[in-house]
mmCIF file of C-alpha atoms and ligand atoms in Angstrom:
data_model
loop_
_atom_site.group_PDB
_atom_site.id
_atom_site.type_symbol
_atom_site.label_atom_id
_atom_site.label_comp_id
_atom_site.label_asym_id
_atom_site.label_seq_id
_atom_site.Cartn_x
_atom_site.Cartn_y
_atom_site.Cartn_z
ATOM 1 C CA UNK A 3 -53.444 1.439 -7.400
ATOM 2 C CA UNK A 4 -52.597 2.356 -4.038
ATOM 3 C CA UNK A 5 -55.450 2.281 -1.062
ATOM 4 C CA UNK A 6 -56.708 5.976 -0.462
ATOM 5 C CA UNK A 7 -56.133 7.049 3.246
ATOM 6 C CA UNK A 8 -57.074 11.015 2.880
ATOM 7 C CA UNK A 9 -58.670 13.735 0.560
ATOM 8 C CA UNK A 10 -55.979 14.135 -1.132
ATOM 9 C CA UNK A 11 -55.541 10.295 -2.340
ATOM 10 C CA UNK A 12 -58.931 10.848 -3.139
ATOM 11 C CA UNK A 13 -58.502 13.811 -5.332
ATOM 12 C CA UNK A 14 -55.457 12.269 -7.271
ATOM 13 C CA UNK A 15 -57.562 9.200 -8.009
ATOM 14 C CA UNK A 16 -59.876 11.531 -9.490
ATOM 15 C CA UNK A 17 -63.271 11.148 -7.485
ATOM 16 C CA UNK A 18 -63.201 14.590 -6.227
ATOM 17 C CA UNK A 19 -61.994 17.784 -7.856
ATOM 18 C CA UNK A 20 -59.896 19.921 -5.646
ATOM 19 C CA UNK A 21 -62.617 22.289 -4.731
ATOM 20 C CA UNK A 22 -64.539 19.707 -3.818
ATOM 21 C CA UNK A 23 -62.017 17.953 -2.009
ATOM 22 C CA UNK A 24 -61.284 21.324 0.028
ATOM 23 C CA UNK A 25 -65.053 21.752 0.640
ATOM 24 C CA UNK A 26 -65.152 18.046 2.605
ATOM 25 C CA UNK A 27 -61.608 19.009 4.678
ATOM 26 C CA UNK A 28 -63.064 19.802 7.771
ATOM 27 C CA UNK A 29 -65.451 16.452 7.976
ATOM 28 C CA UNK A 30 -62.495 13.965 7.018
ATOM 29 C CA UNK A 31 -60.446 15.608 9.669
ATOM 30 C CA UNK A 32 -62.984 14.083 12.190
ATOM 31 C CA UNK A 33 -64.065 10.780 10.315
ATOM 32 C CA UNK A 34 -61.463 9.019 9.119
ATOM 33 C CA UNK A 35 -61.755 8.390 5.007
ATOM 34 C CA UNK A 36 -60.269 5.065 3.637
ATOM 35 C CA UNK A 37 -61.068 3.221 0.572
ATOM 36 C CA UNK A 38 -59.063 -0.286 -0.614
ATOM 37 C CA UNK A 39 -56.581 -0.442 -4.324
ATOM 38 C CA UNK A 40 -60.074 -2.829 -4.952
ATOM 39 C CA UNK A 41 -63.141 0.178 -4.481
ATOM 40 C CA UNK A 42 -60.598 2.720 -5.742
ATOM 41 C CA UNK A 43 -60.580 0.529 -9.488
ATOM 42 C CA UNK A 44 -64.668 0.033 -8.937
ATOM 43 C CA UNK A 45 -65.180 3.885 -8.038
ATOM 44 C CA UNK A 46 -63.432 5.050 -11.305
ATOM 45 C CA UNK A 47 -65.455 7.776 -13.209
ATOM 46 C CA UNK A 48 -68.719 7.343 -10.523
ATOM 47 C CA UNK A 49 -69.710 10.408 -8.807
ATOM 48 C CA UNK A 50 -71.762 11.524 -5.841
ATOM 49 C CA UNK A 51 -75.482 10.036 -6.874
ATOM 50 C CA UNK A 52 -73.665 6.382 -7.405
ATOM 51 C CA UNK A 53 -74.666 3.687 -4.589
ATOM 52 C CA UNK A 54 -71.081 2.787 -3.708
ATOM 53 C CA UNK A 55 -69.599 6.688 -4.259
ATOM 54 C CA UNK A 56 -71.811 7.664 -1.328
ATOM 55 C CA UNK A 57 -71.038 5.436 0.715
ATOM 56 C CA UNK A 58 -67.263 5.821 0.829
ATOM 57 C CA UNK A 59 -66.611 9.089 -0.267
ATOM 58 C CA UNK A 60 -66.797 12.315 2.055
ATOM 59 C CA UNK A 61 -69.643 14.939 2.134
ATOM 60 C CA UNK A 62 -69.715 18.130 3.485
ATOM 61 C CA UNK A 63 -73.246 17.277 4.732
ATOM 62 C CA UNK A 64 -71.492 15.147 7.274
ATOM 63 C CA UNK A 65 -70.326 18.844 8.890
ATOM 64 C CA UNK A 66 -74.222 18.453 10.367
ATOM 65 C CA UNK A 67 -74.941 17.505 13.567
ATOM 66 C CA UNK A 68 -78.638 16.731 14.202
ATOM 67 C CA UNK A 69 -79.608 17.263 17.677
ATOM 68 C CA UNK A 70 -80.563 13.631 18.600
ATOM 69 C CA UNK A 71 -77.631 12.440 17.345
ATOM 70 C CA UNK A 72 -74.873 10.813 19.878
ATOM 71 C CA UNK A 73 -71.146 10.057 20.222
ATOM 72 C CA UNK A 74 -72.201 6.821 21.489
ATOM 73 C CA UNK A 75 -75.456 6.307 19.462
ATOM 74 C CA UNK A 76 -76.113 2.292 20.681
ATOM 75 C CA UNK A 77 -74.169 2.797 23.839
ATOM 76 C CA UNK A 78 -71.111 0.756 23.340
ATOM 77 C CA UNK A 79 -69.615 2.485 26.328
ATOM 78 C CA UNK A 80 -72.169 1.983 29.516
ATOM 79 C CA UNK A 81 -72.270 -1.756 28.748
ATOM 80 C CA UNK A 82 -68.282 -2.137 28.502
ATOM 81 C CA UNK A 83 -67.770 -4.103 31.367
ATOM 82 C CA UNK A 84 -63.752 -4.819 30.469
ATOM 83 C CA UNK A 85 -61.888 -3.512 27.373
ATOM 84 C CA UNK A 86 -63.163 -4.810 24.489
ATOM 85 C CA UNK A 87 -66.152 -6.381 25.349
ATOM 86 C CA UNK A 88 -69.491 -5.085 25.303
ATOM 87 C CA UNK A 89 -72.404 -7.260 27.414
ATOM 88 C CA UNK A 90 -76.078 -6.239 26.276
ATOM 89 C CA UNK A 91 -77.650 -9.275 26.354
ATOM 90 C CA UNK A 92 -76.945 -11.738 28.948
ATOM 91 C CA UNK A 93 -76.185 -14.621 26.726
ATOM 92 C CA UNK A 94 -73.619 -12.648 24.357
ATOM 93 C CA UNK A 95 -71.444 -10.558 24.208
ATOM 94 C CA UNK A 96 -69.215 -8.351 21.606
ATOM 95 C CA UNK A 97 -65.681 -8.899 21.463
ATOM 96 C CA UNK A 98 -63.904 -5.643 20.007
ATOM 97 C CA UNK A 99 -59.890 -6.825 18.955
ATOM 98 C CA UNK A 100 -59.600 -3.700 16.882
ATOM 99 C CA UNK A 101 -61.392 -0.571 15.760
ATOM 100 C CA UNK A 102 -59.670 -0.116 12.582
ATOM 101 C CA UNK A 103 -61.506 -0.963 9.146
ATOM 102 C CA UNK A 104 -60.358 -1.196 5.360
ATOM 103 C CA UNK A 105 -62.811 1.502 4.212
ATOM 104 C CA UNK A 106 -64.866 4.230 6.385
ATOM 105 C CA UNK A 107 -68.310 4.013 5.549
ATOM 106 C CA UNK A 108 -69.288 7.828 5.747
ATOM 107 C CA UNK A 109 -72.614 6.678 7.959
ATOM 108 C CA UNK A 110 -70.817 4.139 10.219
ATOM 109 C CA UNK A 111 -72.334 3.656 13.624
ATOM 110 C CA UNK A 112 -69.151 3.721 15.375
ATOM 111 C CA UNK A 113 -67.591 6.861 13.551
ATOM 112 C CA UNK A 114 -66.549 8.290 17.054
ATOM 113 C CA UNK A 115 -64.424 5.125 17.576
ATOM 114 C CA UNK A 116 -63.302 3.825 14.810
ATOM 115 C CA UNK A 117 -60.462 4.933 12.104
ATOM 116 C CA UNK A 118 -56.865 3.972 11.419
ATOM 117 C CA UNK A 119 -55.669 5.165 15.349
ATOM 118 C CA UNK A 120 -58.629 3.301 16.456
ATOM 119 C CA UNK A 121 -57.232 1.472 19.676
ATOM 120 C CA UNK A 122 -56.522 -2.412 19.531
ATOM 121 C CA UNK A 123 -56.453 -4.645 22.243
ATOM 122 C CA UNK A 124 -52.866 -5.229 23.662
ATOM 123 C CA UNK A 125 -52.096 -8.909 24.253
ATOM 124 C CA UNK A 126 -52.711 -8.411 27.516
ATOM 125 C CA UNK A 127 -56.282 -6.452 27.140
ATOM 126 C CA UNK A 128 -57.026 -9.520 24.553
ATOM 127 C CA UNK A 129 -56.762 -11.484 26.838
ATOM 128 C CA UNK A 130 -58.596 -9.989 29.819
ATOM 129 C CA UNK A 131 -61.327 -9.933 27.154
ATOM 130 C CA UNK A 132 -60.976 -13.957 26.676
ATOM 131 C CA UNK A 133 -60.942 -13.952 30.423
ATOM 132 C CA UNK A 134 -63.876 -12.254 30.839
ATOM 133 C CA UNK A 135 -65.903 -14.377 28.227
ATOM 134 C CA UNK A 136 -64.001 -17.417 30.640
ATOM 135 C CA UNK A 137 -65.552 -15.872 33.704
ATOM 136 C CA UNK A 138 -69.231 -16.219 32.447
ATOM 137 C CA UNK A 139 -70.705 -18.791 31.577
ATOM 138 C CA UNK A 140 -73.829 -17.540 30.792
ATOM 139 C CA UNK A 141 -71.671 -16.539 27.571
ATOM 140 C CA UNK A 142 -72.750 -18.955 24.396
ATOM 141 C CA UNK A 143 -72.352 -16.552 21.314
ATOM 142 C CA UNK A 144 -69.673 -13.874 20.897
ATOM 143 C CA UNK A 145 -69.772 -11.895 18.173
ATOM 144 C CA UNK A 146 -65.996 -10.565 17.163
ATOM 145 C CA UNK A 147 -66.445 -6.785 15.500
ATOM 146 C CA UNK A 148 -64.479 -3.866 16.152
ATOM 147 C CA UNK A 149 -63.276 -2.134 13.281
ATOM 148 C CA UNK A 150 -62.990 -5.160 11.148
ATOM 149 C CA UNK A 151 -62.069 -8.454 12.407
ATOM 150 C CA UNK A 152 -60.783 -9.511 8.776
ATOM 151 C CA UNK A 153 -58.434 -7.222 8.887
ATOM 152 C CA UNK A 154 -56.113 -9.117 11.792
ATOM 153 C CA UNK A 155 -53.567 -11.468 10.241
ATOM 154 C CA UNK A 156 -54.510 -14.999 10.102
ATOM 155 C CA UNK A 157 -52.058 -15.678 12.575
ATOM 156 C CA UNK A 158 -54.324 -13.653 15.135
ATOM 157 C CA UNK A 159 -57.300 -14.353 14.032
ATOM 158 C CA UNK A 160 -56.187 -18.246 14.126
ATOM 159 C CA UNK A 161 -55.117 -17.309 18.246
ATOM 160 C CA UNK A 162 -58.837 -15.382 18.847
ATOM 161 C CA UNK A 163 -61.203 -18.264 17.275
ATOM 162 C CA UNK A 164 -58.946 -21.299 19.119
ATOM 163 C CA UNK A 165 -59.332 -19.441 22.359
ATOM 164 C CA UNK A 166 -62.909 -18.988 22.039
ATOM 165 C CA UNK A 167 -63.431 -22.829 20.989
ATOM 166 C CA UNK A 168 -61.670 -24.240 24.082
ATOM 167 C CA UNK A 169 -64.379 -22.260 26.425
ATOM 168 C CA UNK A 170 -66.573 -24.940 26.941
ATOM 169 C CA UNK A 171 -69.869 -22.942 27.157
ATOM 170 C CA UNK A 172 -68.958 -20.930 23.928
ATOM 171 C CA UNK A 173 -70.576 -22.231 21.083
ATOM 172 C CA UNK A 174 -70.839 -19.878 18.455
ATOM 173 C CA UNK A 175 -68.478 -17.520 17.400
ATOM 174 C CA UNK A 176 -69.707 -14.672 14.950
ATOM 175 C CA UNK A 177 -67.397 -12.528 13.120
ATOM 176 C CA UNK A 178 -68.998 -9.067 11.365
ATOM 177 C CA UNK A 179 -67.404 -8.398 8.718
ATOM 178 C CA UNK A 180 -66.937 -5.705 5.735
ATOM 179 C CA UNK A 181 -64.006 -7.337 3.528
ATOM 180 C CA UNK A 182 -65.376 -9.648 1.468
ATOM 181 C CA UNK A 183 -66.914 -6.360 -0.598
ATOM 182 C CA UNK A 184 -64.351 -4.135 0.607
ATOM 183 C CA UNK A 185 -61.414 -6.281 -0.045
ATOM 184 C CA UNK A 186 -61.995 -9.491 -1.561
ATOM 185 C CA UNK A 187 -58.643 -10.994 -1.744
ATOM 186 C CA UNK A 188 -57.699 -10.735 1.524
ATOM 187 C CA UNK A 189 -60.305 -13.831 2.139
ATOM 188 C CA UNK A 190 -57.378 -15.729 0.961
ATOM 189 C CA UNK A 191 -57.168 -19.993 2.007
ATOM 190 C CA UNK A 192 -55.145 -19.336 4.974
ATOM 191 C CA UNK A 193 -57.713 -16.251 5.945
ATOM 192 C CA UNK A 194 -60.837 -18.718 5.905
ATOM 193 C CA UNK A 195 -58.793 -21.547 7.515
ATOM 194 C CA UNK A 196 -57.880 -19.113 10.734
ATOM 195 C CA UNK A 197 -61.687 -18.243 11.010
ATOM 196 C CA UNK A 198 -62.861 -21.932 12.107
ATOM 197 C CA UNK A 199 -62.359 -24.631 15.482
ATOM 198 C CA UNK A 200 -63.072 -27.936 16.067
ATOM 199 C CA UNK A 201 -65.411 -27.188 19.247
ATOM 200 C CA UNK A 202 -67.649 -24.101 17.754
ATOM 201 C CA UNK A 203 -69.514 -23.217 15.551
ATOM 202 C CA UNK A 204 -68.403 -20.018 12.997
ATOM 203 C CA UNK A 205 -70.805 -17.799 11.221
ATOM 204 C CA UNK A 206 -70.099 -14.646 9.208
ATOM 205 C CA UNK A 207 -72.647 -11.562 9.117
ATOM 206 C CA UNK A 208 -71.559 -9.923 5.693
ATOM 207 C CA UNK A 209 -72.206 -5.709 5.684
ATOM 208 C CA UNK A 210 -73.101 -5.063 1.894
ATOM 209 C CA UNK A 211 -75.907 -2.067 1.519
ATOM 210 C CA UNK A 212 -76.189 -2.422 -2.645
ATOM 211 C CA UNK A 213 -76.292 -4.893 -4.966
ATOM 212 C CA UNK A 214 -73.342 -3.300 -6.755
ATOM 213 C CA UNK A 215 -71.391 -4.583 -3.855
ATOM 214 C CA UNK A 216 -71.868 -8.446 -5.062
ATOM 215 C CA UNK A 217 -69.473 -8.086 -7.622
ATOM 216 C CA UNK A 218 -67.451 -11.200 -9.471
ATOM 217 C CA UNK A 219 -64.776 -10.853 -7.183
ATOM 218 C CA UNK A 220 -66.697 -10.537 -3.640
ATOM 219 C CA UNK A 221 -69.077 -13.088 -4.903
ATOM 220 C CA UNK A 222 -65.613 -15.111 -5.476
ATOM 221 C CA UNK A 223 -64.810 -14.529 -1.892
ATOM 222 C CA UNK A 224 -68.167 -14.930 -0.545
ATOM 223 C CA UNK A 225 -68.084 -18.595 -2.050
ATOM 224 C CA UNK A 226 -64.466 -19.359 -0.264
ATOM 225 C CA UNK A 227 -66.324 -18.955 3.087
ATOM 226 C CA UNK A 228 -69.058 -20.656 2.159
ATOM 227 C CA UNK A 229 -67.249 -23.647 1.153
ATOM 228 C CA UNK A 230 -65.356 -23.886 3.719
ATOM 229 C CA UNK A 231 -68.894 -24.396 6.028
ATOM 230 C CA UNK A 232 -69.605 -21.254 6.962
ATOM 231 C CA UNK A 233 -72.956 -20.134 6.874
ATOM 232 C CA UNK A 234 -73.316 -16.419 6.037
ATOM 233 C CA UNK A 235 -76.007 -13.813 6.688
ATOM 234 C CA UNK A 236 -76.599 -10.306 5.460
ATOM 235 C CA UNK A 237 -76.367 -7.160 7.533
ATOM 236 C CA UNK A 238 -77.278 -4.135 5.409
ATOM 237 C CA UNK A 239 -77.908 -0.779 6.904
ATOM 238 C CA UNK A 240 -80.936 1.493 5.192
ATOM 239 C CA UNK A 241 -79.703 4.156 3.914
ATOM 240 C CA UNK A 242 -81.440 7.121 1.763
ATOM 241 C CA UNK A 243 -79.750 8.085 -1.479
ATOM 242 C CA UNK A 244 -78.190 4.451 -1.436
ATOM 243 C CA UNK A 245 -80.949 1.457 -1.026
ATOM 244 C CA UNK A 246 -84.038 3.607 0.459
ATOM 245 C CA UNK A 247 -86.195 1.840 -2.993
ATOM 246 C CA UNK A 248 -88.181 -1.089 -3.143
ATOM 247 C CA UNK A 249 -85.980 -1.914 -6.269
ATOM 248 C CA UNK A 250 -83.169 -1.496 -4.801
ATOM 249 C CA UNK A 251 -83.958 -3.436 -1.497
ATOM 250 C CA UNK A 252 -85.497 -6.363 -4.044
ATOM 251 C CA UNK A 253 -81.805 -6.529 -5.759
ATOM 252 C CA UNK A 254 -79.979 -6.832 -2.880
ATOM 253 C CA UNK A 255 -81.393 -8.982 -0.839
ATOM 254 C CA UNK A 256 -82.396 -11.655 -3.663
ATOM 255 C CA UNK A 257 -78.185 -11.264 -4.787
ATOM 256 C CA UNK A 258 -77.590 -12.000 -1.352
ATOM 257 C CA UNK A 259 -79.775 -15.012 -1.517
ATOM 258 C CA UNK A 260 -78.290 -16.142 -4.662
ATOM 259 C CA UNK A 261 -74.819 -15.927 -3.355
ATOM 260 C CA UNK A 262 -75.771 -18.053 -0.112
ATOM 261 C CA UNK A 263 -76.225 -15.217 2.404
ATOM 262 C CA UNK A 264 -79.152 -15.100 4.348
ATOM 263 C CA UNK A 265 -80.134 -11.329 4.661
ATOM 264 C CA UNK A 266 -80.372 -10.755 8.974
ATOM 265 C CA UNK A 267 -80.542 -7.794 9.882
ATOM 266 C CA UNK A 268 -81.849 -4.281 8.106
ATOM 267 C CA UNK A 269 -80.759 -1.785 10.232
ATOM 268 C CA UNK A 270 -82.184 1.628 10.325
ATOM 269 C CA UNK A 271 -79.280 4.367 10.831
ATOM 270 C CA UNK A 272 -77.999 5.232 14.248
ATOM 271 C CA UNK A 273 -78.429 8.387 15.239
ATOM 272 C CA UNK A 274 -74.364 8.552 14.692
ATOM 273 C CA UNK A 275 -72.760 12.239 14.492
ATOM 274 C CA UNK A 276 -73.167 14.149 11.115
ATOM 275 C CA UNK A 277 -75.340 11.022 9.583
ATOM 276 C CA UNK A 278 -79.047 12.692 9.334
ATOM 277 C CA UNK A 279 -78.706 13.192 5.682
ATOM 278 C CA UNK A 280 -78.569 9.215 5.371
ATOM 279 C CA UNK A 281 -81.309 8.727 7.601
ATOM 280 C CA UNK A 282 -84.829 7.961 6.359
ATOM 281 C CA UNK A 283 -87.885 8.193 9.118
ATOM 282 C CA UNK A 284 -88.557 5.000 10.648
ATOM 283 C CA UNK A 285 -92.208 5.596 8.653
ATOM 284 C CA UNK A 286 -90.886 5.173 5.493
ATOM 285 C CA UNK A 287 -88.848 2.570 6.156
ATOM 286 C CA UNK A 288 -91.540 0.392 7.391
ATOM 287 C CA UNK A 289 -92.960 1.113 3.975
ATOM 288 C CA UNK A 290 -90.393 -0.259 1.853
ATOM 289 C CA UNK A 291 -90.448 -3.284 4.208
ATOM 290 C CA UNK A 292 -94.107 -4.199 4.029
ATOM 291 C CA UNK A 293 -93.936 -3.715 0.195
ATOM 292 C CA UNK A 294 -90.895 -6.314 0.308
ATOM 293 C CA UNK A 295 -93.160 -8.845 1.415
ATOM 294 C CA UNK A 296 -95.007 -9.101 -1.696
ATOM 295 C CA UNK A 297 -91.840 -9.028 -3.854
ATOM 296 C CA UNK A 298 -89.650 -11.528 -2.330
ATOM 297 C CA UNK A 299 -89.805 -14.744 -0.904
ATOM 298 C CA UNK A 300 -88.900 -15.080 3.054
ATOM 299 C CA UNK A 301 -85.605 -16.335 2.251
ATOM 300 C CA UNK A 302 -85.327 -12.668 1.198
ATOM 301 C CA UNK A 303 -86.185 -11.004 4.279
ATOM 302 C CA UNK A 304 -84.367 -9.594 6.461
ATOM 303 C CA UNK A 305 -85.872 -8.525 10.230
ATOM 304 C CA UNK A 306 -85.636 -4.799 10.375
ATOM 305 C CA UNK A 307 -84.188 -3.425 13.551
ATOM 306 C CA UNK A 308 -83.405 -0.388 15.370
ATOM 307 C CA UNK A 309 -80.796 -0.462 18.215
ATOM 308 C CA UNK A 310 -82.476 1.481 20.641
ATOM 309 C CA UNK A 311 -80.467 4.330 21.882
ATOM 310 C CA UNK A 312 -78.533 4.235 25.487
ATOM 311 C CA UNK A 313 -77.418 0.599 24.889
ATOM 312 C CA UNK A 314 -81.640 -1.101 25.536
ATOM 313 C CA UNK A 315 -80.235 -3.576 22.655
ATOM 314 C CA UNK A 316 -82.715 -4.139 18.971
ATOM 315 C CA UNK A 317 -85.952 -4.117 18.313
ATOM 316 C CA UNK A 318 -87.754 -5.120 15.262
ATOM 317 C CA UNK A 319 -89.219 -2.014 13.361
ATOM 318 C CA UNK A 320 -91.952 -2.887 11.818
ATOM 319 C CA UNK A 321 -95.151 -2.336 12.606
ATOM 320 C CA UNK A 322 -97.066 -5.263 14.128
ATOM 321 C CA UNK A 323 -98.849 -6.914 11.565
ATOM 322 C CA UNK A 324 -101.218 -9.092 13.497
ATOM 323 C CA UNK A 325 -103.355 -7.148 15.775
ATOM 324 C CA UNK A 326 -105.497 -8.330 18.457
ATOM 325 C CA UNK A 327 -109.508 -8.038 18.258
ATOM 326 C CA UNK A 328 -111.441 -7.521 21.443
ATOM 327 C CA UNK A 329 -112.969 -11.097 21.313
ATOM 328 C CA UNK A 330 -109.903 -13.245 21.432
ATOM 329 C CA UNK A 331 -108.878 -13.262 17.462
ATOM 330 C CA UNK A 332 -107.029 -11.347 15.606
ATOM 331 C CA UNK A 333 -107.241 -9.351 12.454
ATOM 332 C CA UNK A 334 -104.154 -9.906 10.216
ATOM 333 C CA UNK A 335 -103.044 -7.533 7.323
ATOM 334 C CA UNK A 336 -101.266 -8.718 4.131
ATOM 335 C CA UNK A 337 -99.087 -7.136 1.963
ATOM 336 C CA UNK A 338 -102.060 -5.812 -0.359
ATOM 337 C CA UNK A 339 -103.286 -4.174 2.969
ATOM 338 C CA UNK A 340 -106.280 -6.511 2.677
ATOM 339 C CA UNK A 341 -107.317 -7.385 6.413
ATOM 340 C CA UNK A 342 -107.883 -10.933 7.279
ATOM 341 C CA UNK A 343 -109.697 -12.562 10.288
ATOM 342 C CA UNK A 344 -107.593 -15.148 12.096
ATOM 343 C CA UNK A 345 -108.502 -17.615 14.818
ATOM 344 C CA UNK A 346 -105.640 -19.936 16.488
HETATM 345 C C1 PLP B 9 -76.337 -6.281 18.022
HETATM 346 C C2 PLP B 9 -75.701 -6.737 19.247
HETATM 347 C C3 PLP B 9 -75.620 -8.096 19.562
HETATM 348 C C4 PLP B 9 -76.149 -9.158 18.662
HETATM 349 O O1 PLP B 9 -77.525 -9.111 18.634
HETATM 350 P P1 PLP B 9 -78.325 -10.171 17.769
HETATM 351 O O2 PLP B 9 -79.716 -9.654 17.822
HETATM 352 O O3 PLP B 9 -78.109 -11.474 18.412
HETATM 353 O O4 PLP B 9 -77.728 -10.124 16.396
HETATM 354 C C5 PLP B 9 -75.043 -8.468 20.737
HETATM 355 N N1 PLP B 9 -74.545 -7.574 21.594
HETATM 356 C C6 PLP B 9 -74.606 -6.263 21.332
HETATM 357 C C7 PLP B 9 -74.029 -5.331 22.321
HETATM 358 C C8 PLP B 9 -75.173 -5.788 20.151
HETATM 359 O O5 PLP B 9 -75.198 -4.477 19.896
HETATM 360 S S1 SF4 B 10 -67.146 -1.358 8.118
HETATM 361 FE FE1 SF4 B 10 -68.583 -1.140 9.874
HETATM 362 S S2 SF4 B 10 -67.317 -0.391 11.591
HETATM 363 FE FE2 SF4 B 10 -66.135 -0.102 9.685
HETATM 364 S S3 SF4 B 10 -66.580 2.003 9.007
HETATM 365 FE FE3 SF4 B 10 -68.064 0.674 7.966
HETATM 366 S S4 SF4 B 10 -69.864 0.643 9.323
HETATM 367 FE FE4 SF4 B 10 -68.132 1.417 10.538
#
């Protein structure tokens, strides 16, 4: 099976009918639509209410733009100091080689940005990136995104990681990364062998949204980075019609767990372009959160976060859950909703 780069692929691998396909031409002429030979064989015979369909497949709902809803939704652009880097926090930064991916997710964050003539870095912009990370030395995490960082040849991922590892004051490089569900066997040996360096440390935030995602071959691939000393954490994105159910959310995150990835991050949706119909209110996701806690153990929680819009950086989401009293305790709620006095 070939990878699907349009409608039309789409339509002769038989996940849309023509009408359908002609009904969605408009949105996939502004978001780019891919889907890997690997989702292609996995999509066979689902349709639109399927966890992994909506994710990959255009809607015409995406022709929507909600009124709060941004080119720029985190503001990737006002904190791009150089090309390719992005400085929110002071001690780390994103580095951006590429903004191309192996699938589009249809609610992606950086829709505006990314698609298959998403600008890379030239050598020469690469490395007034590395120079930049060079220059500050405030600089001890960078996290390499784009786009997809998996999808750069070994060779240049190999050239990105051993630059970072001779900055002295760099010591963790973090790659974010969609392949390992989107494209398992490209995390072939040489792959996993470019990603590490003697003098940092590597870790690999994994974006799966379903537990449909963890199947025998990404689990397969998800093991190869593992053993190879790479710890792993989750990055899953809420989205309605996919994962907005406590069931769902329970599934996930403990197939996560059980596959060595520590769930990090549950994002609620940017307010990207043409997205609202994926977006749940931050109410009810702070619902299905505090019901997780009951469910799961903490290895199976993530922290959930909203990027606050204009580029202010995360926040955690949740509602606070210890409270102060007026006398100097606190009352603290658990996840029957039972209050509890606290002293400490
Ligand atoms: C999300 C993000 C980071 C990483 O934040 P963590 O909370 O450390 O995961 C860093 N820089 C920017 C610009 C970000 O958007
Ligand atoms: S993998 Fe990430 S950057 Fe790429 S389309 Fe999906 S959400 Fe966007």
């Amino acid at each position: 099976m070939k990878a699907a780069h349009s409608v039309s692929d789409l339509v002769d691998a038989g996940l849309m009918t023509p009408e359908a396909g002609a009904a969605v031409a408009d949105v996939a002429g502004r978001y780019a639509v891919a889907l890997t030979p690997y989702l292609l064989e996995k999509l066979e015979g689902t349709s639109p209410g399927d966890p992994l369909y909506a994710q990959y497949v255009p809607s015409a709902e995406e022709a929507y733009t909600a009124p709060e809803e941004r080119a720029d939704p985190i503001g990737d652009v006002a904190r791009s100091p150089v090309k390719g880097i992005v400085h929110r926090y002071p001690d780390r930064v994103l580095l951006k080689p590429l903004h191309a991916c192996a699938v589009y997710c249809r609610f992606c964050f950086r829709r505006e940005m990314v698609g298959p003539g998403g600008e890379a870095l030239s050598p020469d912009e690469l490395d007034a990136a590395l120079a930049y990370v060079r220059e500050h030395p405030e600089v001890w995490e960078v996290v390499v995104t784009g786009g997809d960082p998996l999808l750069l040849s070994p060779r240049r991922l190999t050239h990105i990681v051993q630059a970072l590892s001779a900055i002295p004051h760099v010591g963790v490089v973090r790659l974010h990364t969609r392949i390992p569900v989107a494209d398992p066997a490209r995390v072939t040996a040489e792959l996993v062998e470019a990603l590490t360096a003697p003098d940092v440390a590597t870790w690999i935030a994994v974006h799966v949204n379903h537990a449909d995602e963890l199947t025998a071959e990404a689990r397969g691939a998800v093991a190869r980075l593992v053993e190879a000393g790479i710890p792993l954490l989750g990055q899953t994105v809420l989205l309605k019609g996919v994962n907005d159910d406590a069931a769902a959310l329970e599934a996930l995150f403990r197939g996560l767990v059980r596959n060595r990835i520590k769930p990090y991050y549950l994002h609620h949706p940017d307010l990207a372009a043409g997205t609202s119909h994926f977006r749940p209110t931050l109410a009810e996701g702070r619902a299905l959160v505090k019901g997780l806690r009951g469910r799961v153990s903490g290895l199976c929680q993530p922290t959930y976060v909203l990027d606050i819009p204009g580029g202010h950086g995360k926040a955690p989401a949740a509602e606070g859950w210890v409270r102060p009293d007026e006398d100097g305790g606190y009352t603290v709620e658990d996840f029957t909703g039972a209050t509890h006095r606290y002293r400490g």
